[in-house]
Every structure is written in C-alpha cells, then in structure tokens.
PDB file of C-alpha atoms in Angstrom:
ATOM      1  CA  MET A   1       9.809 -44.729   7.528  1.00 60.00           C
ATOM      2  CA  ASN A   2       8.903 -48.141   7.904  1.00 77.00           C
ATOM      3  CA  GLU A   3      10.896 -51.127   6.973  1.00 82.00           C
ATOM      4  CA  LEU A   4       9.783 -53.720   4.390  1.00 90.00           C
ATOM      5  CA  THR A   5       9.023 -57.119   5.305  1.00 93.00           C
ATOM      6  CA  LYS A   6      10.702 -59.487   2.581  1.00 93.00           C
ATOM      7  CA  ALA A   7       7.230 -59.851   0.647  1.00 94.00           C
ATOM      8  CA  GLU A   8       6.844 -56.243   0.489  1.00 96.00           C
ATOM      9  CA  GLU A   9      10.310 -55.396  -0.826  1.00 94.00           C
ATOM     10  CA  GLN A  10       9.842 -57.927  -3.356  1.00 96.00           C
ATOM     11  CA  VAL A  11       6.936 -56.164  -4.442  1.00 96.00           C
ATOM     12  CA  MET A  12       8.868 -53.188  -4.583  1.00 97.00           C
ATOM     13  CA  GLN A  13      11.482 -54.602  -6.765  1.00 96.00           C
ATOM     14  CA  TYR A  14       9.224 -55.198  -9.286  1.00 97.00           C
ATOM     15  CA  VAL A  15       7.591 -51.952  -9.115  1.00 97.00           C
ATOM     16  CA  TRP A  16      11.073 -50.160  -9.241  1.00 97.00           C
ATOM     17  CA  LYS A  17      12.031 -52.305 -12.112  1.00 97.00           C
ATOM     18  CA  LEU A  18       8.505 -51.675 -13.955  1.00 97.00           C
ATOM     19  CA  ASN A  19       8.334 -47.873 -12.771  1.00 96.00           C
ATOM     20  CA  LYS A  20       4.643 -47.791 -13.285  1.00 97.00           C
ATOM     21  CA  ALA A  21       2.344 -51.230 -13.122  1.00 97.00           C
ATOM     22  CA  PHE A  22      -0.940 -52.701 -13.030  1.00 97.00           C
ATOM     23  CA  LEU A  23      -1.325 -55.604 -10.431  1.00 96.00           C
ATOM     24  CA  LYS A  24      -1.395 -57.951 -13.107  1.00 96.00           C
ATOM     25  CA  ASP A  25       1.630 -56.843 -14.429  1.00 96.00           C
ATOM     26  CA  ILE A  26       3.441 -57.118 -10.846  1.00 97.00           C
ATOM     27  CA  VAL A  27       2.077 -60.637 -10.430  1.00 96.00           C
ATOM     28  CA  GLU A  28       3.590 -61.663 -13.905  1.00 96.00           C
ATOM     29  CA  GLN A  29       6.849 -61.150 -12.503  1.00 96.00           C
ATOM     30  CA  PHE A  30       7.150 -63.286 -10.102  1.00 95.00           C
ATOM     31  CA  PRO A  31       8.626 -66.499 -11.064  1.00 94.00           C
ATOM     32  CA  GLU A  32       6.850 -69.999 -10.740  1.00 94.00           C
ATOM     33  CA  PRO A  33       5.128 -71.019  -8.883  1.00 93.00           C
ATOM     34  CA  LYS A  34       3.735 -67.563  -8.337  1.00 92.00           C
ATOM     35  CA  PRO A  35       1.966 -66.260  -5.062  1.00 93.00           C
ATOM     36  CA  ALA A  36      -1.872 -66.078  -5.297  1.00 94.00           C
ATOM     37  CA  TYR A  37      -2.727 -63.159  -7.058  1.00 94.00           C
ATOM     38  CA  THR A  38      -4.878 -61.864  -3.988  1.00 95.00           C
ATOM     39  CA  THR A  39      -1.802 -62.458  -1.716  1.00 96.00           C
ATOM     40  CA  ILE A  40      -0.038 -60.174  -3.934  1.00 96.00           C
ATOM     41  CA  SER A  41      -3.074 -57.790  -3.982  1.00 97.00           C
ATOM     42  CA  THR A  42      -2.975 -57.641   0.051  1.00 97.00           C
ATOM     43  CA  VAL A  43       0.736 -56.992  -0.011  1.00 97.00           C
ATOM     44  CA  VAL A  44       0.128 -53.905  -2.517  1.00 97.00           C
ATOM     45  CA  ARG A  45      -2.525 -52.388  -0.307  1.00 97.00           C
ATOM     46  CA  VAL A  46      -0.387 -52.623   2.774  1.00 97.00           C
ATOM     47  CA  LEU A  47       2.619 -50.636   0.314  1.00 97.00           C
ATOM     48  CA  VAL A  48       0.015 -47.975  -0.522  1.00 97.00           C
ATOM     49  CA  LYS A  49      -1.132 -47.957   3.315  1.00 96.00           C
ATOM     50  CA  LYS A  50       2.624 -47.388   4.383  1.00 95.00           C
ATOM     51  CA  GLU A  51       3.014 -44.747   1.701  1.00 95.00           C
ATOM     52  CA  PHE A  52       5.524 -46.728  -0.473  1.00 96.00           C
ATOM     53  CA  LEU A  53       3.528 -47.169  -3.312  1.00 97.00           C
ATOM     54  CA  LYS A  54       0.891 -44.548  -5.218  1.00 97.00           C
ATOM     55  CA  PHE A  55      -1.433 -45.061  -8.042  1.00 97.00           C
ATOM     56  CA  ASP A  56      -3.745 -43.822 -10.237  1.00 97.00           C
ATOM     57  CA  THR A  57      -7.190 -44.943 -11.184  1.00 96.00           C
ATOM     58  CA  PHE A  58      -8.381 -46.100 -14.574  1.00 95.00           C
ATOM     59  CA  GLY A  59     -12.084 -46.684 -14.402  1.00 94.00           C
ATOM     60  CA  LYS A  60     -11.966 -49.739 -11.667  1.00 93.00           C
ATOM     61  CA  VAL A  61      -8.103 -50.532 -12.347  1.00 95.00           C
ATOM     62  CA  ARG A  62      -5.016 -49.107 -10.681  1.00 97.00           C
ATOM     63  CA  GLN A  63      -2.029 -48.444 -11.687  1.00 98.00           C
ATOM     64  CA  TYR A  64       0.912 -48.473  -9.235  1.00 98.00           C
ATOM     65  CA  TYR A  65       3.997 -46.432  -8.981  1.00 98.00           C
ATOM     66  CA  PRO A  66       6.797 -46.294  -6.491  1.00 97.00           C
ATOM     67  CA  ALA A  67       6.345 -43.212  -3.679  1.00 96.00           C
ATOM     68  CA  ILE A  68       9.968 -43.359  -2.978  1.00 94.00           C
ATOM     69  CA  THR A  69      13.029 -44.239  -5.216  1.00 94.00           C
ATOM     70  CA  LYS A  70      14.889 -47.314  -4.649  1.00 94.00           C
ATOM     71  CA  GLU A  71      17.978 -45.168  -3.722  1.00 94.00           C
ATOM     72  CA  ASN A  72      16.346 -43.072  -1.278  1.00 92.00           C
ATOM     73  CA  TYR A  73      14.674 -46.307   0.491  1.00 91.00           C
ATOM     74  CA  PHE A  74      17.930 -48.059   0.390  1.00 90.00           C
ATOM     75  CA  LYS A  75      19.945 -45.021   2.079  1.00 89.00           C
ATOM     76  CA  LYS A  76      17.593 -44.817   4.995  1.00 86.00           C
ATOM     77  CA  HIS A  77      17.696 -48.636   5.530  1.00 84.00           C
ATOM     78  CA  PHE A  78      21.369 -48.435   5.180  1.00 84.00           C
ATOM     79  CA  ARG A  79      21.566 -45.695   8.062  1.00 85.00           C
ATOM     80  CA  ASN A  80      19.282 -47.510  10.274  1.00 84.00           C
ATOM     81  CA  VAL A  81      21.508 -50.664   9.676  1.00 82.00           C
ATOM     82  CA  ILE A  82      24.496 -48.709  10.573  1.00 87.00           C
ATOM     83  CA  GLY A  83      22.852 -47.127  13.626  1.00 86.00           C
ATOM     84  CA  SER A  84      21.364 -50.517  14.815  1.00 85.00           C
ATOM     85  CA  PHE A  85      24.450 -52.669  14.310  1.00 85.00           C
ATOM     86  CA  PHE A  86      27.486 -50.456  14.311  1.00 87.00           C
ATOM     87  CA  SER A  87      26.366 -47.568  16.996  1.00 87.00           C
ATOM     88  CA  GLY A  88      26.015 -45.222  13.956  1.00 85.00           C
ATOM     89  CA  SER A  89      29.781 -45.387  13.095  1.00 86.00           C
ATOM     90  CA  LYS A  90      30.271 -45.655   9.392  1.00 84.00           C
ATOM     91  CA  SER A  91      34.166 -46.309  10.217  1.00 86.00           C
ATOM     92  CA  LYS A  92      33.036 -49.519  12.212  1.00 86.00           C
ATOM     93  CA  PHE A  93      30.817 -50.687   9.266  1.00 84.00           C
ATOM     94  CA  ALA A  94      33.460 -50.279   6.978  1.00 83.00           C
ATOM     95  CA  LEU A  95      35.948 -52.154   9.083  1.00 84.00           C
ATOM     96  CA  PHE A  96      33.514 -55.013   9.386  1.00 85.00           C
ATOM     97  CA  PHE A  97      32.771 -55.061   5.638  1.00 77.00           C
ATOM     98  CA  THR A  98      36.298 -55.277   4.620  1.00 81.00           C
ATOM     99  CA  GLU A  99      36.942 -58.018   7.348  1.00 83.00           C
ATOM    100  CA  ASN A 100      33.966 -60.188   6.805  1.00 74.00           C
ATOM    101  CA  GLU A 101      33.749 -59.889   3.067  1.00 75.00           C
ATOM    102  CA  ASP A 102      36.140 -61.930   0.441  1.00 82.00           C
ATOM    103  CA  PHE A 103      37.395 -58.888  -1.674  1.00 81.00           C
ATOM    104  CA  ASP A 104      40.221 -59.690  -3.995  1.00 85.00           C
ATOM    105  CA  LEU A 105      43.162 -57.085  -4.648  1.00 86.00           C
ATOM    106  CA  THR A 106      41.461 -55.280  -7.452  1.00 90.00           C
ATOM    107  CA  GLU A 107      38.124 -54.833  -5.710  1.00 87.00           C
ATOM    108  CA  LEU A 108      39.857 -53.395  -2.738  1.00 85.00           C
ATOM    109  CA  GLU A 109      42.038 -51.231  -5.065  1.00 89.00           C
ATOM    110  CA  GLU A 110      38.644 -50.032  -6.799  1.00 90.00           C
ATOM    111  CA  ILE A 111      37.278 -49.315  -2.976  1.00 86.00           C
ATOM    112  CA  LYS A 112      40.104 -47.405  -2.162  1.00 87.00           C
ATOM    113  CA  SER A 113      40.169 -45.182  -5.570  1.00 91.00           C
ATOM    114  CA  LEU A 114      36.209 -44.679  -5.037  1.00 89.00           C
ATOM    115  CA  ILE A 115      37.039 -43.101  -1.574  1.00 88.00           C
ATOM    116  CA  GLU A 116      39.978 -41.292  -2.585  1.00 90.00           C
ATOM    117  CA  ASN A 117      37.780 -39.550  -5.388  1.00 91.00           C
ATOM    118  CA  LYS A 118      35.064 -38.659  -3.065  1.00 88.00           C
ATOM    119  CA  ILE A 119      37.908 -37.231  -0.680  1.00 89.00           C
ATOM    120  CA  GLU A 120      39.473 -34.964  -3.435  1.00 90.00           C
ATOM    121  CA  THR A 121      35.568 -34.051  -4.065  1.00 90.00           C
ATOM    122  CA  LEU A 122      35.169 -33.137  -0.903  1.00 88.00           C
ATOM    123  CA  LYS A 123      38.146 -31.171  -0.547  1.00 88.00           C
ATOM    124  CA  GLU A 124      37.471 -29.102  -3.664  1.00 87.00           C
ATOM    125  CA  GLU A 125      34.019 -28.270  -2.039  1.00 88.00           C
ATOM    126  CA  ASN A 126      35.419 -26.845   1.195  1.00 86.00           C
ATOM    127  CA  ASP A 127      37.899 -24.586  -0.500  1.00 78.00           C
TER     128      ASP A 127
END
C-alpha cells in the first residue's frame, strides 16, 4: 500500500470524518485560508488513482468515500514505521516510546493495565 503525502492524509482525515463527501464538502472542512478548489480536486483524483478513495456518480457530481478505514491505514503505516525505524521490533519501539515521551505515573499505569489485559486475553485464547 502506498503511503499518503501530508496533503493526501489531510484530505483522507476529512473524508474519514465525513464518511461520504462531495468535493465541496471536503473543501468546506479546510480552515481559512482554504486551499484552491482545484488543488483539493487534484489531491482527490490522486487518492482515487491510489485506491484510497472510491466514488459514486450522481449525474456530473461524484460522492467520495474511503476505500480503506482509518484504522487499517494506521495499522499498515505503523507496521512500516516499526519495520523502517526499529528493525521490525515492537519491543524496541516500546522502549523508544517510553524513554522519549513524557509520561506521568497515571499514564504508565494505564499502559501497563492495557498490556496486562492483552496478555490475559491471549493466554485465555491459547488454553
């Protein structure tokens, strides 16, 4: 799967939020000063070509919708980051993440609890 450029990702964020959108709906999501309508139209065409967006046609107007969920895109993108920067090691990523982020004790306890719950779930599935 191709990665998204910043402009493409911004458009996808709006389409994911709207679920279905005409080009004018996407343009309206942008803060002022809004990019040119034609610029957004070009990005949308690229997203269709890259198969991130699909569309239904109503006369001369297209209604766009995501071809991939935000969650699935994030999972694939996240795997690429771990592969590229951490030699595919999730443990190295976790170590980097905990050493380079300013977590307070409460946040670390929450993460610990989430991990412990996941461990228990996996143990139950393997029994």
